[in-house]
Each structure stands twice: as structure tokens, then as C-alpha cells.
Amino acid sequence: MQFPEYRARRMRRSESLRRLVRETRLTTDGLVYPLFVVPGKGVKREIPSMPGQHNVSVEKAVESAREAFDLGIPGVILFGTPEHKDAVGSEAWDDKGVIQRAIRDIKRAAPDLTVIADACFCEYTSHGHCGVLADGEVDNDASLDNLARTALSYAKAGVDLVAPSGMLDGFVGTTREALDEDGFEQVGILAYSAKYASAYYGPFRDAVDSAPKHGDRRGYQMDPANAQEAIREVTMDVAEGADIIMVKPALAYLDVIARVRDEIDLPLAAYNVSGEYAMLKAAGLNGWVDYDRVMMETLLGIRRAGADVIITYHAKEAARLLAKSP
Ligand code: PBG
Ligand code: ZN
């Protein structure tokens, strides 16, 4: 193709021409909205570093999930905080924990909404690490036993997908086995397969008070420098029974999303994380960028990179805009 026979601008001249040749479409279909569930009643507390997002008690979480469903969003993902943290994070597998209650009540209020529950321990442990400690390090295999308990407890509450997020070796296989042994072979697994040790999780850790009290997560989450390794991680999770694989965060890792899309034949999710949300919000609230347009361009970029599913705090705002001009 050569100028002047070919003129690229011809197909950009009107909105209808642009719509005809558009390659990627952002729809509400792939969006998942995260909810932060806390103990108590009537709680709806804005998270300071995530304007527009809240810590909510179970009944408020049900309201918010119902609203997401009414906006056409197909799924929510739940994060919980316990009444009391302890060394092993035992409230994570308490059948009466906030997540378990939220799963039951949301499925009752909106049976057709997909309910996903994040399965990790950093929100539940006094030390803030994603498992049981032995000599100051996360003891992989001991933590897997607790993960199995937690996944089962979510399944009994009626969850659709369990999402193990601790980056423990074998976390997908353990979850799959535990679910199958108890007759929950229809409960799926959304695997946090390539989860990087990222500073972009800062606002999330404020929201659920899960920052490690000592050290950091670089001993289990991935080194941001590695893309090749992401393929190995994903390949292992596929072999262990993942139904959806995930890359997290999204924006500094669009190349990883694209690479996984090319090489792996499973539905792919990207997590547009708290720090990514906070940056857009801050710039938008200051009037430094056109928030709505920057948000839609960002989500479209994640979709164009190859993500089928986008977990994003922008989900409701995006769904409202898409309803106005799809
Ligand atoms: C828990 C977990 C984290 C996030 C999702 N699950 C934080 C972490 O690993 O410290 C981050 C989500 C976000 O930043 O939006 N393991
Ligand atoms: Zn964790």
C-alpha cells in the first residue's frame, strides 16, 4: 500500500466509517467489578486512596452487586476483611465469614450475576503475608492446606469461581482437587497466574489493611522484569485446571497480556489494579485529564492487548457510559 493510491485518512473521515472498520470493541460483557466486604452492618466507608470505591458491610455489598448487575456487568469479585486477624488467617475459611455471607446473599439477590471470590490470606493474617509463615517465609505447602479449606468454604456458600491470588506454587491444582473431592466440579477457577510484585497494589492494601508488616512479597509474586516466566506460570496453571488465567497489573504489563494471548488458548483476564485506578482518579479530579475519555481509552487498550475479561474499579462508570453511547 502506497501513497497516493492508498490514503489511510479516507477510512477515518466520519464516525460511521470509523465504526465500520473498528477492530476492537469495548463492551460491558467482559467487565468484573471488585467489592471490599467488611464486618459490621450499615457500613459504607469511602477508601481514601480510591475515591468512589468503598468498604461495605454485607448488605451494602449486596446492593452494590445488584446495581452492577442492573448496569449489565456480568461479574463481581469479592475481597474480605476479618473481625480478627491471626497468624494463619483462620477467618478466611470461616463458613460465617464476610465473604461466605456475601456470596450467599448476592447469589440470592442476583442469581444470574457471576460471583467470584478472591482466595488469599494477606487480608486475614496478622503479619500481612499471603500464607502461613515458617522462619519468616511463606510456607508454601502448609498454606495450600488452608487454601483448600477456604476454597471449599466459598464453594459451599455458592460461589461461581474461586480466584486464588497468593502466587503459591500448586495453588490451582490444590484448589481444583479440593473442589472436585467434595462434588464441586462445576465451580470454576480464575487463576492469578502472572501476578507481579507491584507497587500498584498500594491503595488496595490500604483498603484491606494487608500490607506485609515485615519484608515484601517478592519471594512469591513475580519479578516485574520477567515476561518469559509469565508463560511458564500460566502454562502450569492451565495444566493444573485453571478455567480463566490472569495477568496483573494490566497497564505496565500490556506486553505480557499480548504474549499470553498469543500463546495460550484459554479465556484471559487482566486486573486493572487499585494504583492504576487511583492515578486516573487523581488526575481526573484535578482537572488534568478528561477522566471519562482517558478511562475508556485505558480499558480499550487492555482489551486490544488481548484481555477477554477486565477486572476494574471503573466497571460501573464504564458501563454507564457504554449504555449512553455503545
Ligand atoms: C491479595 C490481592 C492483592 C490484590 C488482589 N488480591 C494485593 C496484593 O497482592 O498485595 C491487588 C488488587 C489491586 O491492587 O487492585 N493477594
Ligand atoms: Zn495475598
CSV table of C-alpha atoms and ligand atoms in Angstrom, one decimal:
chain,number,residue,atom,x,y,z
A,1,MET,CA,0.0,0.0,0.0
A,2,GLN,CA,1.4,3.3,-1.1
A,3,PHE,CA,0.6,6.9,-1.2
A,4,PRO,CA,-1.1,8.4,-3.2
A,5,GLU,CA,-3.1,5.4,-4.3
A,6,TYR,CA,-3.8,4.4,-0.7
A,7,ARG,CA,-4.8,7.2,1.6
A,8,ALA,CA,-5.3,6.0,5.2
A,9,ARG,CA,-7.3,9.0,6.1
A,10,ARG,CA,-10.2,8.0,3.8
A,11,MET,CA,-11.5,5.5,6.3
A,12,ARG,CA,-11.3,8.0,9.2
A,13,ARG,CA,-13.4,10.7,7.8
A,14,SER,CA,-16.7,10.0,9.6
A,15,GLU,CA,-17.9,8.2,12.7
A,16,SER,CA,-19.8,5.7,10.6
A,17,LEU,CA,-16.7,4.8,8.5
A,18,ARG,CA,-14.7,4.5,11.7
A,19,ARG,CA,-17.3,2.3,13.2
A,20,LEU,CA,-17.3,0.1,10.0
A,21,VAL,CA,-13.6,-0.6,10.2
A,22,ARG,CA,-13.1,-0.6,14.0
A,23,GLU,CA,-11.0,-3.6,15.2
A,24,THR,CA,-11.7,-3.7,18.9
A,25,ARG,CA,-14.9,-3.1,20.8
A,26,LEU,CA,-15.2,-2.4,24.5
A,27,THR,CA,-18.4,-3.8,25.9
A,28,THR,CA,-19.7,-4.3,29.4
A,29,ASP,CA,-19.6,-8.1,28.7
A,30,GLY,CA,-16.1,-8.6,29.9
A,31,LEU,CA,-16.2,-6.4,32.9
A,32,VAL,CA,-15.9,-7.5,36.5
A,33,TYR,CA,-16.5,-5.2,39.4
A,34,PRO,CA,-14.5,-5.6,42.7
A,35,LEU,CA,-16.2,-5.3,46.1
A,36,PHE,CA,-14.5,-4.8,49.5
A,37,VAL,CA,-16.6,-6.5,52.2
A,38,VAL,CA,-16.0,-5.7,55.8
A,39,PRO,CA,-17.6,-6.8,59.1
A,40,GLY,CA,-20.5,-4.9,60.6
A,41,LYS,CA,-23.8,-3.5,59.5
A,42,GLY,CA,-24.7,-0.4,57.5
A,43,VAL,CA,-21.1,0.3,56.7
A,44,LYS,CA,-20.2,2.2,53.6
A,45,ARG,CA,-16.8,3.9,54.0
A,46,GLU,CA,-15.0,5.5,51.1
A,47,ILE,CA,-11.4,4.3,50.6
A,48,PRO,CA,-9.3,7.5,50.8
A,49,SER,CA,-6.8,6.5,48.1
A,50,MET,CA,-9.6,5.1,45.8
A,51,PRO,CA,-12.2,7.9,45.5
A,52,GLY,CA,-15.6,6.4,44.5
A,53,GLN,CA,-14.8,3.0,46.0
A,54,HIS,CA,-15.9,1.8,49.4
A,55,ASN,CA,-15.5,-0.7,52.2
A,56,VAL,CA,-19.0,-2.1,52.6
A,57,SER,CA,-20.8,-4.5,55.0
A,58,VAL,CA,-22.5,-7.5,53.6
A,59,GLU,CA,-26.0,-5.9,52.9
A,60,LYS,CA,-24.4,-2.9,51.2
A,61,ALA,CA,-22.3,-5.3,49.1
A,62,VAL,CA,-25.5,-7.0,48.0
A,63,GLU,CA,-26.9,-3.6,47.0
A,64,SER,CA,-23.7,-2.7,45.1
A,65,ALA,CA,-23.6,-6.1,43.3
A,66,ARG,CA,-27.3,-5.7,42.4
A,67,GLU,CA,-26.5,-2.3,40.9
A,68,ALA,CA,-23.6,-3.7,38.9
A,69,PHE,CA,-25.9,-6.5,37.6
A,70,ASP,CA,-28.6,-3.9,36.6
A,71,LEU,CA,-25.9,-2.0,34.7
A,72,GLY,CA,-25.2,-5.1,32.6
A,73,ILE,CA,-21.9,-6.1,34.3
A,74,PRO,CA,-21.7,-9.9,34.3
A,75,GLY,CA,-19.5,-10.4,37.4
A,76,VAL,CA,-18.2,-9.2,40.7
A,77,ILE,CA,-15.1,-10.3,42.6
A,78,LEU,CA,-15.2,-10.2,46.4
A,79,PHE,CA,-12.4,-9.3,48.8
A,80,GLY,CA,-12.9,-9.6,52.6
A,81,THR,CA,-11.5,-8.4,55.8
A,82,PRO,CA,-12.0,-10.4,59.1
A,83,GLU,CA,-13.2,-9.4,62.6
A,84,HIS,CA,-9.8,-10.5,63.9
A,85,LYS,CA,-6.6,-11.2,62.2
A,86,ASP,CA,-4.4,-14.1,63.4
A,87,ALA,CA,-1.1,-15.8,62.4
A,88,VAL,CA,-2.7,-18.2,59.9
A,89,GLY,CA,-5.7,-16.1,58.7
A,90,SER,CA,-8.3,-18.6,60.0
A,91,GLU,CA,-11.3,-16.4,59.3
A,92,ALA,CA,-10.7,-16.9,55.6
A,93,TRP,CA,-12.3,-20.4,55.8
A,94,ASP,CA,-15.0,-19.5,58.4
A,95,ASP,CA,-18.3,-20.5,57.0
A,96,LYS,CA,-19.8,-17.4,58.6
A,97,GLY,CA,-17.1,-15.0,57.4
A,98,VAL,CA,-18.0,-11.9,55.4
A,99,ILE,CA,-17.1,-13.4,52.1
A,100,GLN,CA,-19.2,-16.5,52.7
A,101,ARG,CA,-22.2,-14.4,53.8
A,102,ALA,CA,-21.8,-12.0,50.9
A,103,ILE,CA,-21.6,-14.9,48.4
A,104,ARG,CA,-24.9,-16.4,49.8
A,105,ASP,CA,-26.8,-13.1,49.9
A,106,ILE,CA,-25.6,-11.9,46.5
A,107,LYS,CA,-26.5,-15.2,44.8
A,108,ARG,CA,-29.9,-14.9,46.4
A,109,ALA,CA,-30.4,-11.3,45.3
A,110,ALA,CA,-29.0,-11.7,41.8
A,111,PRO,CA,-28.8,-15.4,40.9
A,112,ASP,CA,-27.6,-14.6,37.3
A,113,LEU,CA,-24.6,-12.5,38.4
A,114,THR,CA,-21.3,-14.4,38.4
A,115,VAL,CA,-19.8,-14.2,41.9
A,116,ILE,CA,-16.0,-14.6,42.1
A,117,ALA,CA,-14.2,-14.8,45.4
A,118,ASP,CA,-10.6,-13.9,45.8
A,119,ALA,CA,-8.9,-16.6,47.9
A,120,CYS,CA,-5.8,-15.3,49.8
A,121,PHE,CA,-4.7,-14.8,53.4
A,122,CYS,CA,-2.9,-11.4,53.4
A,123,GLU,CA,-6.2,-9.6,54.5
A,124,TYR,CA,-6.6,-12.2,57.2
A,125,THR,CA,-3.2,-12.7,58.8
A,126,SER,CA,-1.7,-10.5,61.5
A,127,HIS,CA,1.6,-10.3,59.6
A,128,GLY,CA,0.1,-9.5,56.2
A,129,HIS,CA,1.7,-12.2,54.2
A,130,CYS,CA,-0.3,-14.4,51.8
A,131,GLY,CA,0.0,-17.6,53.8
A,132,VAL,CA,1.4,-19.4,56.9
A,133,LEU,CA,4.9,-18.3,57.9
A,134,ALA,CA,7.8,-20.6,58.8
A,135,ASP,CA,11.1,-18.9,59.7
A,136,GLY,CA,9.8,-15.6,58.4
A,137,GLU,CA,9.0,-17.0,54.9
A,138,VAL,CA,5.6,-18.1,53.5
A,139,ASP,CA,5.5,-21.9,53.9
A,140,ASN,CA,4.1,-22.9,50.5
A,141,ASP,CA,2.7,-26.4,51.2
A,142,ALA,CA,1.2,-25.5,54.7
A,143,SER,CA,-0.5,-22.6,53.1
A,144,LEU,CA,-2.0,-24.8,50.4
A,145,ASP,CA,-3.9,-26.8,53.0
A,146,ASN,CA,-5.6,-23.6,54.2
A,147,LEU,CA,-6.3,-22.5,50.6
A,148,ALA,CA,-8.1,-25.8,50.1
A,149,ARG,CA,-10.3,-25.1,53.2
A,150,THR,CA,-11.0,-21.6,52.0
A,151,ALA,CA,-12.0,-22.7,48.5
A,152,LEU,CA,-14.4,-25.3,49.9
A,153,SER,CA,-16.0,-22.9,52.3
A,154,TYR,CA,-16.6,-20.5,49.3
A,155,ALA,CA,-18.0,-23.3,47.2
A,156,LYS,CA,-20.4,-24.3,50.0
A,157,ALA,CA,-21.6,-20.7,50.1
A,158,GLY,CA,-22.4,-20.9,46.4
A,159,VAL,CA,-19.5,-19.1,44.7
A,160,ASP,CA,-19.2,-19.5,40.9
A,161,LEU,CA,-15.5,-19.0,40.6
A,162,VAL,CA,-12.7,-19.2,43.2
A,163,ALA,CA,-9.7,-16.9,42.5
A,164,PRO,CA,-6.6,-18.0,44.3
A,165,SER,CA,-4.3,-14.9,44.3
A,166,GLY,CA,-1.4,-15.8,46.6
A,167,MET,CA,1.1,-16.9,43.9
A,168,LEU,CA,1.8,-20.2,45.9
A,169,ASP,CA,3.2,-23.0,43.8
A,170,GLY,CA,0.5,-25.5,43.2
A,171,PHE,CA,-2.4,-23.2,44.2
A,172,VAL,CA,-4.5,-24.0,41.2
A,173,GLY,CA,-4.1,-27.8,41.4
A,174,THR,CA,-4.8,-27.8,45.1
A,175,THR,CA,-8.0,-25.7,44.6
A,176,ARG,CA,-9.2,-28.0,41.8
A,177,GLU,CA,-8.6,-31.1,43.8
A,178,ALA,CA,-10.3,-29.8,46.9
A,179,LEU,CA,-13.4,-28.7,44.9
A,180,ASP,CA,-13.6,-32.0,43.0
A,181,GLU,CA,-13.3,-34.2,46.0
A,182,ASP,CA,-16.3,-32.5,47.6
A,183,GLY,CA,-18.5,-32.6,44.5
A,184,PHE,CA,-17.9,-29.0,43.4
A,185,GLU,CA,-16.7,-29.9,39.9
A,186,GLN,CA,-18.8,-27.1,38.4
A,187,VAL,CA,-17.1,-24.4,40.5
A,188,GLY,CA,-14.5,-22.8,38.3
A,189,ILE,CA,-11.1,-21.3,38.9
A,190,LEU,CA,-9.9,-17.8,37.9
A,191,ALA,CA,-6.1,-18.1,38.4
A,192,TYR,CA,-4.0,-15.1,39.2
A,193,SER,CA,-1.3,-16.8,37.1
A,194,ALA,CA,1.1,-14.0,36.3
A,195,LYS,CA,0.9,-11.7,39.3
A,196,TYR,CA,3.8,-9.3,39.7
A,197,ALA,CA,5.3,-7.9,42.8
A,198,SER,CA,3.9,-4.4,42.1
A,199,ALA,CA,3.8,-1.0,43.8
A,200,TYR,CA,0.5,-0.5,42.0
A,201,TYR,CA,-1.3,-2.5,44.8
A,202,GLY,CA,-0.7,0.3,47.3
A,203,PRO,CA,-4.3,1.6,47.5
A,204,PHE,CA,-5.7,-1.9,47.7
A,205,ARG,CA,-3.5,-2.7,50.7
A,206,ASP,CA,-4.8,0.5,52.4
A,207,ALA,CA,-8.3,-0.6,51.7
A,208,VAL,CA,-8.0,-4.1,53.3
A,209,ASP,CA,-5.0,-3.3,55.6
A,210,SER,CA,-3.0,-6.1,54.1
A,211,ALA,CA,0.5,-4.6,53.7
A,212,PRO,CA,3.1,-7.1,55.0
A,213,LYS,CA,4.3,-6.0,58.5
A,214,HIS,CA,7.8,-7.1,57.6
A,215,GLY,CA,9.6,-7.7,54.3
A,216,ASP,CA,7.7,-7.7,51.0
A,217,ARG,CA,6.0,-10.1,48.5
A,218,ARG,CA,8.9,-10.6,46.1
A,219,GLY,CA,9.6,-14.1,47.4
A,220,TYR,CA,6.3,-15.3,45.9
A,221,GLN,CA,5.0,-12.7,43.4
A,222,MET,CA,6.7,-12.3,40.1
A,223,ASP,CA,9.7,-10.1,39.2
A,224,PRO,CA,8.4,-7.2,37.0
A,225,ALA,CA,11.3,-7.8,34.7
A,226,ASN,CA,10.1,-11.2,33.5
A,227,ALA,CA,7.7,-12.0,30.6
A,228,GLN,CA,9.0,-15.4,29.6
A,229,GLU,CA,8.4,-16.6,33.1
A,230,ALA,CA,4.8,-15.5,32.8
A,231,ILE,CA,4.3,-18.0,30.1
A,232,ARG,CA,5.7,-20.7,32.4
A,233,GLU,CA,3.4,-19.7,35.3
A,234,VAL,CA,0.4,-19.6,33.0
A,235,THR,CA,1.2,-23.0,31.4
A,236,MET,CA,1.4,-24.6,34.9
A,237,ASP,CA,-1.9,-23.1,35.9
A,238,VAL,CA,-3.5,-24.4,32.7
A,239,ALA,CA,-2.1,-27.9,33.4
A,240,GLU,CA,-3.5,-27.7,37.0
A,241,GLY,CA,-7.0,-26.9,35.9
A,242,ALA,CA,-7.5,-23.1,35.6
A,243,ASP,CA,-10.6,-22.0,33.7
A,244,ILE,CA,-9.5,-18.4,33.2
A,245,ILE,CA,-5.9,-17.2,33.5
A,246,MET,CA,-4.9,-13.7,34.6
A,247,VAL,CA,-2.2,-11.1,34.2
A,248,LYS,CA,-1.9,-8.5,36.9
A,249,PRO,CA,-1.4,-5.5,37.0
A,250,ALA,CA,-2.6,-4.5,33.5
A,251,LEU,CA,-1.0,-1.3,32.2
A,252,ALA,CA,2.7,-1.8,32.8
A,253,TYR,CA,2.2,-5.4,31.6
A,254,LEU,CA,0.3,-5.0,28.3
A,255,ASP,CA,3.1,-6.8,26.5
A,256,VAL,CA,2.6,-9.8,28.9
A,257,ILE,CA,-1.1,-9.8,28.2
A,258,ALA,CA,-0.5,-9.8,24.4
A,259,ARG,CA,2.1,-12.5,24.7
A,260,VAL,CA,-0.1,-14.8,26.9
A,261,ARG,CA,-3.0,-14.2,24.4
A,262,ASP,CA,-0.8,-15.3,21.5
A,263,GLU,CA,0.5,-18.4,23.2
A,264,ILE,CA,-2.3,-19.7,25.4
A,265,ASP,CA,-5.8,-20.9,24.4
A,266,LEU,CA,-7.9,-20.1,27.4
A,267,PRO,CA,-10.0,-17.1,28.4
A,268,LEU,CA,-7.7,-14.3,29.6
A,269,ALA,CA,-8.3,-11.8,32.3
A,270,ALA,CA,-6.4,-8.6,33.2
A,271,TYR,CA,-6.6,-6.9,36.5
A,272,ASN,CA,-6.7,-3.1,36.2
A,273,VAL,CA,-5.4,-2.6,39.8
A,274,SER,CA,-6.0,-0.1,42.5
A,275,GLY,CA,-3.0,2.1,41.8
A,276,GLU,CA,-3.9,2.3,38.1
A,277,TYR,CA,-7.4,3.4,39.2
A,278,ALA,CA,-6.1,5.9,41.7
A,279,MET,CA,-3.8,7.6,39.2
A,280,LEU,CA,-6.6,8.3,36.7
A,281,LYS,CA,-9.0,9.4,39.5
A,282,ALA,CA,-6.4,11.8,40.9
A,283,ALA,CA,-5.7,13.3,37.5
A,284,GLY,CA,-9.4,13.5,36.7
A,285,LEU,CA,-10.4,15.1,40.0
A,286,ASN,CA,-7.7,17.7,39.5
A,287,GLY,CA,-9.0,18.5,36.0
A,288,TRP,CA,-5.7,17.5,34.4
A,289,VAL,CA,-7.2,14.9,32.1
A,290,ASP,CA,-10.7,14.2,30.7
A,291,TYR,CA,-11.4,11.3,33.1
A,292,ASP,CA,-14.2,9.6,31.1
A,293,ARG,CA,-12.2,9.6,27.8
A,294,VAL,CA,-8.9,8.5,29.5
A,295,MET,CA,-10.8,5.7,31.3
A,296,MET,CA,-12.4,4.4,28.1
A,297,GLU,CA,-9.1,4.6,26.2
A,298,THR,CA,-7.4,2.7,29.0
A,299,LEU,CA,-9.9,-0.1,29.1
A,300,LEU,CA,-10.0,-0.3,25.3
A,301,GLY,CA,-6.2,-0.6,25.4
A,302,ILE,CA,-6.4,-3.6,27.8
A,303,ARG,CA,-9.0,-5.2,25.5
A,304,ARG,CA,-6.8,-4.5,22.4
A,305,ALA,CA,-3.8,-6.1,24.1
A,306,GLY,CA,-5.9,-9.3,24.3
A,307,ALA,CA,-7.8,-9.5,27.6
A,308,ASP,CA,-11.3,-11.0,27.4
A,309,VAL,CA,-12.1,-10.2,31.0
A,310,ILE,CA,-11.1,-6.9,32.7
A,311,ILE,CA,-11.4,-6.7,36.5
A,312,THR,CA,-11.7,-2.9,37.1
A,313,TYR,CA,-12.9,-0.4,39.7
A,314,HIS,CA,-14.1,1.6,36.7
A,315,ALA,CA,-16.6,-1.1,35.7
A,316,LYS,CA,-19.8,0.8,36.8
A,317,GLU,CA,-18.6,4.2,35.4
A,318,ALA,CA,-17.7,2.5,32.1
A,319,ALA,CA,-21.0,0.5,31.9
A,320,ARG,CA,-22.9,3.8,32.4
A,321,LEU,CA,-21.0,5.4,29.5
A,322,LEU,CA,-21.4,2.4,27.3
A,323,ALA,CA,-25.2,2.4,27.9
A,324,LYS,CA,-25.3,6.0,26.7
A,325,SER,CA,-23.2,5.6,23.5
A,326,PRO,CA,-22.2,1.9,22.9
B,1,PBG,C1,-4.2,-10.3,47.6
B,1,PBG,C2,-4.5,-9.4,46.4
B,1,PBG,C3,-3.9,-8.2,46.1
B,1,PBG,C4,-4.6,-7.6,45.1
B,1,PBG,C5,-5.6,-8.6,44.7
B,1,PBG,N1,-5.5,-9.6,45.6
B,1,PBG,C6,-2.8,-7.4,46.8
B,1,PBG,C7,-1.5,-7.9,47.0
B,1,PBG,O1,-1.1,-8.9,46.4
B,1,PBG,O2,-0.8,-7.3,47.8
B,1,PBG,C8,-4.4,-6.3,44.4
B,1,PBG,C9,-5.6,-5.6,43.8
B,1,PBG,C10,-5.4,-4.2,43.5
B,1,PBG,O3,-4.4,-3.6,43.7
B,1,PBG,O4,-6.4,-3.6,43.0
B,1,PBG,N2,-3.2,-11.2,47.4
B,2,ZN,ZN,-2.4,-12.1,49.4
